[in-house]
Amino acid sequence: MNAESTFSVVVLIKRVPDTETRIQVKDGKVNTEGISWVISPYDEYAVEEALRLQEKYGGKVTLLCLGSEDAKETIRKGLALGADDAVHLNDPAFEGGDAATTARALAAALKKMEYALVLAGKQAVDEDNAQVAIRVAELLDLPHVNAIIKLDLADDKKSARCVREVDGERDMMETSLPAIFTAQQGLNEPRYPSLKGIMGAKKKPIADWKAADLGLDPAHLGAAGAQIQVERYDPPAPRPPGKIIPGDPATAAKELVRLLREEAKVI
Amino acid sequence: MPNNILIVAETRDGAPRKVAFELVTVAKQLAQGMGGKIEVFAMGSNLASAAQALAQAGVSKVYVADDAALDASRFAPELHAAVLADAIRAAQPAVVLFGATGVGKEISARAAAKLDWGLVTDCTDAKFENGALVLTKPVYAGKAIATVKAKSLPAMVSVRPNIFPPVEANASAAPVEIVAVKMVNVRAKVAERVKKAETAVDLSEAKIVVSGGRGVRGPEGFEPLHALAKVLGAAVGASRAAVDAGWVDYGTQVGQTGKTVSPQLYIACGISGAIQHLAGMSSSKNIVAINKDPDAPIFKVADYGIAGDLFEVVPALTEELKKVMAEK
Ligand SMILES: Cc1cc2nc3c(=O)[nH]c(=O)nc-3n(C[C@H](O)[C@H](O)[C@H](O)COP(=O)(O)OP(=O)(O)OC[C@H]3O[C@@H](n4cnc5c(N)ncnc54)[C@H](O)[C@@H]3O)c2cc1C
């Protein structure tokens, strides 16, 4: 697993709607028409960090993505940023699953890959599960460090020191390698793809792996294996229209305090 | 298997976090459909008084894993998840409830994988309907609401702080059982706590949040917001623009890539109301917007708005509140 020859980093990425997108819900389903898709923002930090490690230590950056055929476009975006190649878990058997089935497939794929460490986003901004990468760590019996904002490898690349930020507290954490790290905003400033990168991405290899390639029983994957199932989606309850309070600052402030006390009863 | 509900109570500085008492409310709601007992598990160090407080929350039993190695300042996800999984195996609950805090989300994920259970993160409601556990969970940062079902039990759920009212811890004390802590080989661990949380109340747990955006113009611009927050006993949040400018810490960012908050009152000062910001705060019970641009999108979600200069309005608000509070 821990290759002596090349320093390999695998980055887990997910295709999600751009955060600018308005999510339209119809008949209990999310209408995906007109959505523009991106690499989940936290995964972008993970890709960037992997590329910076490669700049420092050489070696190879591989993207690992579970998703439908459409996810190819998103994988190409990651390759355009500079990743060398990708593995696409592309099989209807993987789809419609929950965090557990997704982690199971990703862990099985990682077992077949070489890596010094794995990076991922701390959560995907679609379902906001914040589980998959940590589950993968447990399934592979790897240590994990969650929500890192700084990552430094020891000279021998056998251990790492990182800073993570959770619930208003900041910790310096240490771990042996290989390990899985999840990226928090603040880890770095992701780069934009260059034109050369975009052109080059078209020629970079993407391997399609199916459930059978991972030796996994489809009954334990995707919708068939999921214990957690989304029944329906609804739009959030609309907020009633608000009031604009007129007057000079002192008058408006006075009226606001009155409303907060007497109408909203929050203070 | 008994239909018990186990609450995993987080503690901070020797006291249970508020969300632990909110989880008792959730558990009671679930127990109406499920039957079964409500039990609590806490892990950490020096938990005697926290255990007592939890024991008085109207629950059947409190399990405590109390060991210096479990202190928050020595957090080791592998150990904490293993101790948690051991406790769950021993208590055999049908449902385990966590607070959807940073740590709660992290250890629940690792323990869920260890036990091969389903886990639904960051729920805003949990019900037991027609023999099934049904959860409400905001997705796409609140732009849609998912209704999620656990096809089978046992399952784990983390519940967003500040949604449910906390129970009062004034019931007669339930028994406290100290559980044995089995050490495991730990590879990742906290070497040093670099910064303690500034306030006991985390942003995601605060009743009132005062947030500042690019309109505050600099780190000093947050001073009037802090003054207002002080009068209100509020936590201070920020938009990403303020965080990216380096005026405040990332830990204060509210929004799609920051914290999700749902306080009783959210006061947005000099924040335009970008969709990613709204995602993090639009489930607040009451929203006040102070912005000099009357067309700013933040006014569309605000219950009360003042179109004016925050450097005039915020101090006026602080003064008025001081007056009113003094009268009380
Ligand atoms: C992937 C992604 C994730 C993101 N995640 C988040 C997130 O989690 N949280 C977040 O907040 N943003 C997030 N953003 C950024 C978001 O799109 C906006 O850029 C950001 O919220 C703008 O912050 P702002 O409202 O403070 O600044 P601006 O949009 O610049 O608004 C400043 C406001 O202040 C007002 N103002 C100026 N001076 C005064 C004054 N003296 N008195 C009163 N009002 C004044 C102006 O009228 C204006 O409305 C994200 C963006 C992306 C692409």
XYZ file of C-alpha atoms and ligand atoms in Angstrom:
648
model
C 0.000 0.000 0.000
C 2.556 2.546 1.157
C 4.633 2.668 -1.965
C 8.334 3.376 -1.529
C 8.789 4.434 -5.115
C 6.156 7.078 -5.752
C 4.500 9.379 -3.299
C 0.836 9.005 -4.159
C -2.056 11.014 -2.844
C -5.651 10.020 -3.513
C -8.336 12.700 -3.299
C -12.011 11.825 -2.885
C -14.184 14.202 -4.876
C -17.923 14.541 -5.344
C -19.982 16.281 -7.992
C -22.474 18.710 -6.435
C -24.610 21.645 -7.583
C -22.783 24.980 -7.598
C -23.492 26.783 -4.322
C -24.985 29.682 -6.354
C -27.659 27.338 -7.674
C -31.231 27.711 -6.554
C -32.528 24.243 -5.811
C -35.963 23.698 -7.334
C -38.109 21.008 -5.794
C -40.996 19.464 -7.680
C -43.192 16.517 -6.714
C -40.898 15.512 -3.904
C -37.837 15.497 -6.133
C -34.994 17.906 -6.775
C -35.234 19.199 -10.312
C -31.695 18.910 -11.637
C -32.443 20.756 -14.871
C -30.364 23.874 -15.331
C -28.098 23.113 -12.370
C -24.442 23.780 -12.967
C -22.256 21.193 -11.300
C -18.933 21.635 -9.574
C -16.426 19.793 -7.415
C -17.775 20.166 -3.879
C -16.004 23.237 -2.417
C -14.385 21.358 0.491
C -13.098 18.741 -1.965
C -11.489 21.584 -3.913
C -9.400 22.407 -0.857
C -8.433 18.733 -0.717
C -7.401 18.705 -4.397
C -5.398 21.893 -3.926
C -3.602 20.484 -0.888
C -2.730 17.305 -2.805
C -1.297 19.359 -5.659
C 0.787 21.391 -3.211
C 2.122 18.188 -1.647
C 3.016 16.974 -5.118
C 4.823 20.225 -5.864
C 6.880 19.656 -2.726
C 7.438 15.905 -2.781
C 6.813 14.852 -6.384
C 4.753 11.739 -6.968
C 1.219 11.457 -8.187
C -2.271 12.778 -7.464
C -5.202 10.499 -8.251
C -8.842 11.506 -7.979
C -11.411 8.983 -6.796
C -15.034 9.775 -7.499
C -18.219 7.795 -7.105
C -21.007 9.055 -9.320
C -22.989 8.651 -12.490
C -21.516 9.058 -15.983
C -22.197 12.808 -15.644
C -19.537 12.985 -12.955
C -16.903 12.558 -15.702
C -17.190 16.271 -16.429
C -16.460 17.041 -12.772
C -13.527 14.618 -12.718
C -12.117 16.401 -15.794
C -12.313 19.664 -13.836
C -10.108 18.121 -11.172
C -7.699 16.804 -13.786
C -7.597 20.292 -15.314
C -6.414 21.618 -11.964
C -3.429 19.301 -12.186
C -4.318 15.844 -10.882
C -2.617 13.087 -12.886
C -5.353 10.522 -13.295
C -8.636 9.366 -11.847
C -10.708 6.381 -10.871
C -14.423 6.713 -11.489
C -16.693 4.337 -9.586
C -19.220 4.336 -12.347
C -21.883 1.655 -12.079
C -25.641 2.010 -11.489
C -25.100 -0.445 -8.619
C -23.308 2.327 -6.696
C -26.105 4.870 -7.070
C -28.894 5.875 -4.724
C -26.928 4.699 -1.724
C -26.299 6.200 1.684
C -23.082 7.253 3.401
C -22.404 3.655 4.451
C -22.679 2.112 0.964
C -20.710 4.962 -0.596
C -17.948 4.561 1.980
C -17.954 0.793 1.403
C -17.358 1.259 -2.329
C -14.699 3.945 -1.857
C -12.871 1.842 0.746
C -12.890 -1.183 -1.570
C -11.467 0.965 -4.369
C -8.752 2.387 -2.104
C -7.723 -1.151 -1.186
C -6.700 -1.605 -4.794
C -4.826 1.690 -4.955
C -1.506 2.952 -3.661
C -1.350 5.990 -1.469
C 0.729 7.686 1.188
C -2.358 9.568 2.322
C -5.935 10.303 1.315
C -7.540 13.745 1.257
C -11.245 14.561 1.092
C -13.594 17.428 1.858
C -15.003 17.490 5.387
C -18.467 17.261 3.854
C -20.126 17.453 0.466
C -22.315 20.517 0.183
C -25.297 18.651 -1.277
C -26.392 16.269 1.470
C -24.037 17.717 4.090
C -23.506 14.253 5.533
C -19.988 14.798 6.833
C -19.586 11.040 7.201
C -18.158 9.388 4.123
C -14.437 10.103 4.476
C -14.427 9.242 8.176
C -16.311 6.020 7.498
C -13.741 5.128 4.835
C -10.966 5.643 7.388
C -12.647 3.280 9.823
C -13.342 0.656 7.148
C -9.675 0.690 6.116
C -8.492 0.835 9.727
C -6.727 4.112 9.006
C -6.442 7.062 11.371
C -8.258 10.219 10.315
C -7.979 13.892 11.141
C -11.130 15.892 10.522
C -11.509 19.508 9.364
C -7.850 20.415 8.903
C -6.702 23.948 8.132
C -2.985 23.092 7.967
C -1.054 19.988 7.005
C 2.679 19.356 7.365
C 4.358 16.047 6.673
C 7.420 14.884 8.584
C 10.600 14.646 6.505
C 10.380 10.860 6.408
C 6.712 11.140 5.318
C 5.768 8.614 7.961
C 3.776 11.038 10.058
C 1.994 14.371 9.815
C 1.151 17.321 12.007
C -1.968 19.275 11.274
C -4.174 21.950 12.706
C -7.872 21.387 12.824
C -10.657 23.688 13.793
C -13.785 22.286 15.378
C -16.518 23.892 17.493
C -14.514 27.070 18.030
C -11.452 25.181 19.251
C -8.184 24.755 17.451
C -6.032 21.696 17.952
C -2.627 20.651 16.771
C -3.013 16.992 15.884
C -0.460 14.353 15.028
C -0.953 11.159 13.110
C 1.049 8.396 11.537
C 0.683 7.829 7.803
C -1.120 6.554 5.844
C -4.118 8.489 7.111
C -7.230 10.229 5.825
C -7.553 13.988 6.205
C -10.694 16.002 5.622
C -10.309 19.583 4.476
C -11.895 22.619 6.050
C -12.120 26.074 4.508
C -8.903 27.924 5.337
C -6.591 25.041 4.428
C -5.476 26.850 1.277
C -6.700 28.996 -1.584
C -7.681 26.684 -4.466
C -6.194 27.554 -7.842
C -8.118 28.091 -11.051
C -7.483 25.761 -13.969
C -5.155 27.072 -16.661
C -6.022 26.802 -20.326
C -3.183 24.340 -20.696
C -4.573 22.350 -17.790
C -8.015 22.221 -19.371
C -6.595 21.042 -22.700
C -4.334 18.494 -21.002
C -7.167 17.086 -18.881
C -8.808 15.628 -21.974
C -5.932 13.224 -22.419
C -5.501 12.173 -18.816
C -6.615 8.629 -17.977
C -9.869 7.968 -16.121
C -10.423 4.332 -15.153
C -14.033 3.195 -14.838
C -14.495 0.655 -12.073
C -17.666 -1.363 -11.568
C -18.926 -3.186 -8.499
C -17.534 -6.446 -9.910
C -14.066 -4.876 -10.210
C -14.158 -4.232 -6.482
C -15.351 -7.729 -5.674
C -18.398 -6.280 -3.940
C -21.878 -7.768 -3.820
C -24.328 -5.277 -5.400
C -26.781 -6.149 -2.605
C -24.482 -4.215 -0.236
C -24.163 -1.200 -2.509
C -26.219 1.759 -3.676
C -29.956 1.839 -3.175
C -30.086 -1.938 -2.578
C -27.656 -1.798 0.320
C -28.675 1.522 1.827
C -30.224 1.526 5.258
C -30.966 5.233 5.042
C -33.309 6.312 2.307
C -34.562 9.743 1.248
C -38.350 9.550 0.939
C -38.929 12.989 -0.516
C -37.630 16.523 -0.826
C -39.612 19.655 -0.069
C -38.812 23.322 -0.440
C -38.116 25.048 2.878
C -41.099 26.822 4.424
C -41.243 30.352 3.003
C -40.614 33.193 5.426
C -43.468 35.678 5.818
C -42.653 39.143 4.445
C -40.841 41.379 6.904
C -41.138 45.004 7.937
C -38.774 47.805 7.088
C -38.619 50.126 10.067
C -38.448 53.786 9.021
C -36.964 56.781 10.790
C -33.566 58.077 11.873
C -31.223 55.568 13.544
C -32.333 56.368 17.109
C -36.054 56.196 16.260
C -35.681 53.031 14.207
C -33.578 51.378 16.933
C -36.201 52.228 19.513
C -38.998 50.805 17.409
C -36.972 47.668 16.630
C -36.383 47.001 20.317
C -40.095 47.450 20.972
C -41.008 44.987 18.207
C -38.437 42.442 19.350
C -39.860 42.613 22.857
C -43.566 42.895 22.234
C -44.140 41.229 18.867
C -41.337 38.693 18.447
C -40.844 38.306 22.212
C -37.198 37.314 21.807
C -35.583 39.755 24.212
C -34.069 -6.040 21.164
C -35.304 -3.370 23.553
C -36.437 -0.112 21.981
C -34.188 2.068 24.076
C -32.819 5.426 23.011
C -29.266 6.331 23.930
C -28.228 9.987 24.014
C -24.543 10.708 23.570
C -24.014 13.814 25.696
C -21.055 16.018 24.934
C -19.486 17.933 27.770
C -17.333 21.021 27.837
C -15.292 22.118 30.851
C -16.989 19.579 33.075
C -20.583 20.478 32.182
C -22.950 18.952 29.623
C -23.381 21.046 26.497
C -26.840 22.524 26.127
C -27.631 20.322 23.133
C -27.529 17.277 25.450
C -30.671 18.537 27.180
C -32.254 19.313 23.824
C -31.636 15.694 22.847
C -33.685 14.573 25.846
C -36.617 16.468 24.347
C -36.032 14.688 21.022
C -35.758 11.331 22.777
C -39.046 11.907 24.597
C -40.735 12.684 21.286
C -39.344 9.460 19.807
C -40.193 7.404 22.879
C -43.865 8.274 22.414
C -43.871 6.135 19.289
C -41.145 3.670 20.151
C -41.631 3.036 23.814
C -38.408 2.068 25.524
C -36.189 3.848 27.978
C -34.082 6.948 27.510
C -30.479 6.531 28.592
C -27.457 8.801 28.356
C -23.797 8.169 27.670
C -21.029 10.671 28.343
C -17.289 10.300 27.898
C -14.499 12.566 29.031
C -12.578 13.257 32.199
C -13.738 14.517 35.601
C -17.355 13.938 34.689
C -18.839 13.505 38.167
C -20.790 16.744 38.192
C -21.753 16.522 34.507
C -23.079 13.010 35.188
C -25.170 14.330 38.068
C -26.673 17.055 35.900
C -27.497 14.552 33.180
C -28.953 12.118 35.710
C -31.507 14.774 36.647
C -32.690 15.318 33.077
C -35.561 12.867 33.372
C -33.725 9.855 31.945
C -33.507 6.228 33.141
C -29.781 5.847 33.403
C -26.483 7.596 32.756
C -23.425 5.662 31.588
C -20.134 7.434 32.096
C -16.729 6.663 30.621
C -14.532 8.839 32.811
C -10.823 8.660 32.103
C -8.040 11.209 31.743
C -7.303 9.716 28.315
C -10.759 10.798 27.160
C -10.299 14.473 28.027
C -11.320 16.760 25.173
C -7.860 18.309 25.170
C -6.459 14.885 24.265
C -9.072 14.045 21.639
C -8.173 10.884 19.726
C -10.900 9.951 17.258
C -9.973 6.258 17.210
C -10.160 5.972 21.001
C -13.271 8.074 21.394
C -15.068 6.152 18.649
C -14.008 2.798 20.113
C -15.150 3.695 23.630
C -18.404 4.971 22.202
C -18.946 1.823 20.134
C -18.277 -0.338 23.218
C -20.861 1.636 25.177
C -23.410 1.279 22.404
C -22.830 -2.480 22.169
C -23.348 -2.773 25.912
C -26.451 -0.566 26.109
C -28.051 -2.071 22.953
C -30.196 0.903 22.011
C -32.412 1.004 18.929
C -31.588 4.656 18.291
C -28.530 6.680 19.292
C -28.834 10.473 19.326
C -25.951 12.917 18.973
C -25.743 16.688 18.848
C -24.727 17.716 15.327
C -21.695 19.618 16.597
C -18.299 19.286 14.941
C -17.180 16.634 17.404
C -20.595 14.947 17.467
C -20.600 14.565 13.693
C -17.048 13.248 13.701
C -17.341 10.562 16.362
C -20.785 9.453 15.229
C -19.442 8.823 11.718
C -16.508 6.756 12.947
C -18.631 4.767 15.419
C -21.340 4.193 12.795
C -18.775 2.682 10.452
C -17.371 0.546 13.266
C -20.810 -0.843 14.061
C -22.028 -0.775 10.448
C -25.086 1.305 11.340
C -26.904 3.926 9.346
C -26.454 7.529 10.453
C -28.444 10.596 9.467
C -26.544 13.841 10.073
C -27.804 17.233 11.216
C -31.532 16.549 11.513
C -34.075 19.164 12.500
C -36.779 16.677 13.451
C -37.010 13.018 14.420
C -40.219 11.031 14.689
C -41.232 7.423 15.016
C -44.079 6.871 12.559
C -45.739 3.592 11.578
C -42.938 1.623 13.114
C -40.188 3.554 11.357
C -37.683 6.222 12.297
C -38.373 9.260 10.110
C -36.024 12.227 10.066
C -36.183 15.739 8.688
C -32.890 16.937 7.346
C -32.038 20.163 5.521
C -29.960 19.462 2.404
C -28.183 21.747 -0.064
C -27.489 23.936 2.957
C -31.169 24.399 3.668
C -32.280 25.082 0.095
C -34.354 21.892 0.307
C -35.655 19.738 3.132
C -35.326 15.963 2.904
C -37.586 13.480 4.630
C -35.377 10.517 5.394
C -36.293 7.061 6.623
C -34.182 4.473 8.359
C -35.178 1.217 6.632
C -34.226 -0.718 9.728
C -33.005 -0.160 13.265
C -30.647 0.313 15.037
C -29.637 3.648 13.598
C -27.861 6.829 14.634
C -29.081 10.387 14.271
C -27.368 13.692 14.911
C -29.670 16.583 15.708
C -28.925 20.220 14.956
C -28.443 22.298 18.112
C -30.957 24.998 19.022
C -33.960 23.431 17.272
C -35.546 21.665 20.238
C -36.094 23.243 23.657
C -33.824 21.787 26.340
C -35.371 19.941 29.287
C -34.767 21.279 32.791
C -32.412 19.056 34.757
C -34.541 18.945 37.888
C -35.967 15.419 37.911
C -35.034 12.943 40.621
C -31.589 11.542 39.928
C -31.296 8.434 37.751
C -28.562 5.903 38.502
C -25.092 6.643 37.128
C -23.076 3.669 35.937
C -19.342 4.021 35.424
C -18.304 1.929 32.437
C -14.875 0.445 31.949
C -12.687 2.162 29.351
C -10.831 -0.189 27.059
C -7.761 1.441 25.545
C -7.006 0.948 21.876
C -4.020 1.652 19.707
C -4.285 5.317 18.747
C -2.487 6.833 15.787
C -4.146 10.241 15.409
C -4.443 12.432 18.491
C -4.415 15.992 19.725
C -0.875 16.995 20.592
C -1.808 20.429 21.828
C -4.946 22.480 22.165
C -3.860 25.666 20.419
C -6.941 27.700 21.146
C -9.804 27.156 23.516
C -13.273 28.163 22.471
C -13.696 31.803 23.417
C -17.127 31.456 24.883
C -18.896 28.662 26.629
C -21.726 29.064 24.132
C -20.741 27.963 20.675
C -22.027 30.007 17.756
C -24.251 27.112 16.694
C -25.780 26.936 20.176
C -26.245 30.645 20.851
C -29.762 32.015 21.389
C -28.858 35.296 19.716
C -26.251 35.868 17.013
C -24.974 39.255 15.841
C -23.138 38.921 12.520
C -21.031 41.318 10.536
C -20.123 41.360 6.864
C -18.041 43.366 4.450
C -20.048 46.428 5.521
C -18.208 46.563 8.865
C -15.115 47.575 6.859
C -12.397 46.120 9.112
C -11.560 44.323 12.349
C -12.332 47.505 14.345
C -15.723 47.597 12.670
C -16.660 44.538 14.705
C -16.328 46.503 17.965
C -19.828 48.017 17.899
C -21.147 44.516 17.077
C -19.359 43.070 20.110
C -20.846 45.823 22.249
C -24.327 44.958 20.996
C -23.668 41.243 21.485
C -22.565 41.885 25.046
C -25.816 43.596 25.963
C -27.789 40.761 24.391
C -25.610 37.904 25.651
C -25.140 37.000 21.980
C -22.407 35.250 20.015
C -20.736 37.104 17.146
C -20.742 35.633 13.654
C -19.567 36.815 10.256
C -20.034 36.503 6.528
C -17.381 34.887 4.411
C -16.344 38.274 3.052
C -15.368 39.351 6.572
C -13.564 36.053 7.171
C -11.730 36.095 3.847
C -10.600 39.660 4.538
C -8.967 38.288 7.690
C -10.997 40.506 10.037
C -12.306 37.559 12.056
C -11.633 33.831 12.445
C -13.060 31.250 10.136
C -14.765 29.677 13.148
C -17.223 32.573 13.118
C -18.324 32.153 9.496
C -22.013 31.542 8.974
C -23.210 29.990 5.737
C -22.970 27.135 3.327
C -19.269 26.602 3.970
C -19.387 27.816 7.554
C -21.684 27.194 10.470
C -25.391 26.635 10.241
C -27.136 28.555 12.976
C -30.761 28.691 14.016
C -30.904 31.098 16.930
C -34.015 32.811 18.268
C -32.650 36.046 16.864
C -30.117 36.677 14.108
C -28.949 40.243 13.515
C -27.139 40.702 10.187
C -25.107 43.904 9.989
C -23.575 44.976 6.679
C -24.286 41.614 5.075
C -25.809 41.594 1.593
C -27.539 38.227 1.891
C -25.755 36.069 -0.694
C -27.391 32.680 -1.208
C -24.480 30.930 0.540
C -24.878 33.147 3.585
C -28.654 32.718 3.703
C -28.137 28.961 3.627
C -26.494 29.129 7.026
C -28.965 31.358 8.839
C -32.371 31.300 7.189
C -33.703 28.794 9.724
C -33.282 31.431 12.474
C -36.569 32.141 14.238
C -36.268 35.918 13.843
C -33.991 37.779 11.476
C -33.039 41.440 11.704
C -31.132 43.081 8.852
C -29.220 46.333 9.094
C -27.921 47.399 5.711
C -27.541 50.776 4.035
C -28.723 49.405 0.696
C -32.539 49.097 0.860
C -32.429 46.667 -2.083
C -29.996 44.235 -0.440
C -31.321 40.662 -0.731
C -30.952 40.155 3.028
C -34.152 42.207 3.466
C -36.090 39.478 1.623
C -35.546 37.035 4.485
C -35.565 39.569 7.321
C -38.517 39.886 9.678
C -37.365 43.374 10.622
C -35.093 45.577 8.605
C -33.458 48.930 9.104
C -32.108 50.521 5.940
C -29.291 52.634 7.312
C -25.636 52.916 8.223
C -24.722 50.183 10.661
C -22.211 52.482 12.392
C -25.167 54.651 13.413
C -27.861 52.026 13.830
C -25.907 49.428 15.833
C -24.738 51.834 18.583
C -28.261 53.306 18.756
C -29.617 49.805 19.185
C -27.100 49.037 21.919
C -28.027 52.227 23.772
C -31.744 51.558 23.498
C -31.292 47.985 24.743
C -29.207 49.146 27.694
C -32.018 51.540 28.613
C -34.701 48.906 28.303
C -32.699 46.285 30.188
C -32.088 48.747 33.020
C -35.835 49.350 33.313
C -36.585 45.652 33.578
C -18.378 28.005 -2.709
C -18.791 29.232 -1.960
C -19.116 29.120 -0.624
C -19.487 30.249 0.102
N -19.815 30.115 1.424
C -20.188 31.201 2.122
C -20.535 31.092 3.506
O -20.483 30.018 4.101
N -20.913 32.210 4.155
C -20.979 33.441 3.554
O -21.340 34.417 4.212
N -20.637 33.572 2.262
C -20.229 32.481 1.536
N -19.840 32.651 0.237
C -19.660 34.024 -0.280
C -20.920 34.710 -0.721
O -21.180 34.385 -2.066
C -20.766 36.240 -0.596
O -19.651 36.652 -1.346
C -20.569 36.736 0.837
O -21.559 36.179 1.689
C -20.685 38.244 0.854
O -20.451 38.721 2.159
P -21.048 40.121 2.629
O -22.526 40.068 2.562
O -20.441 40.434 3.940
O -20.414 41.130 1.589
P -21.100 41.944 0.401
O -21.893 41.080 -0.469
O -20.020 42.784 -0.178
O -22.127 42.868 1.168
C -21.773 43.897 2.025
C -23.055 44.586 2.405
O -22.790 45.559 3.385
C -23.592 46.690 3.133
N -22.935 47.827 3.758
C -21.764 48.407 3.419
N -21.456 49.409 4.271
C -22.466 49.484 5.169
C -22.753 50.313 6.282
N -21.907 51.263 6.671
N -23.888 50.080 6.973
C -24.756 49.105 6.601
N -24.535 48.303 5.535
C -23.411 48.475 4.838
C -23.696 46.776 1.631
O -24.865 47.490 1.256
C -23.724 45.308 1.246
O -25.062 44.846 1.148
C -19.501 31.526 -0.513
C -19.173 31.629 -1.858
C -18.825 30.512 -2.580
C -18.491 30.658 -4.036
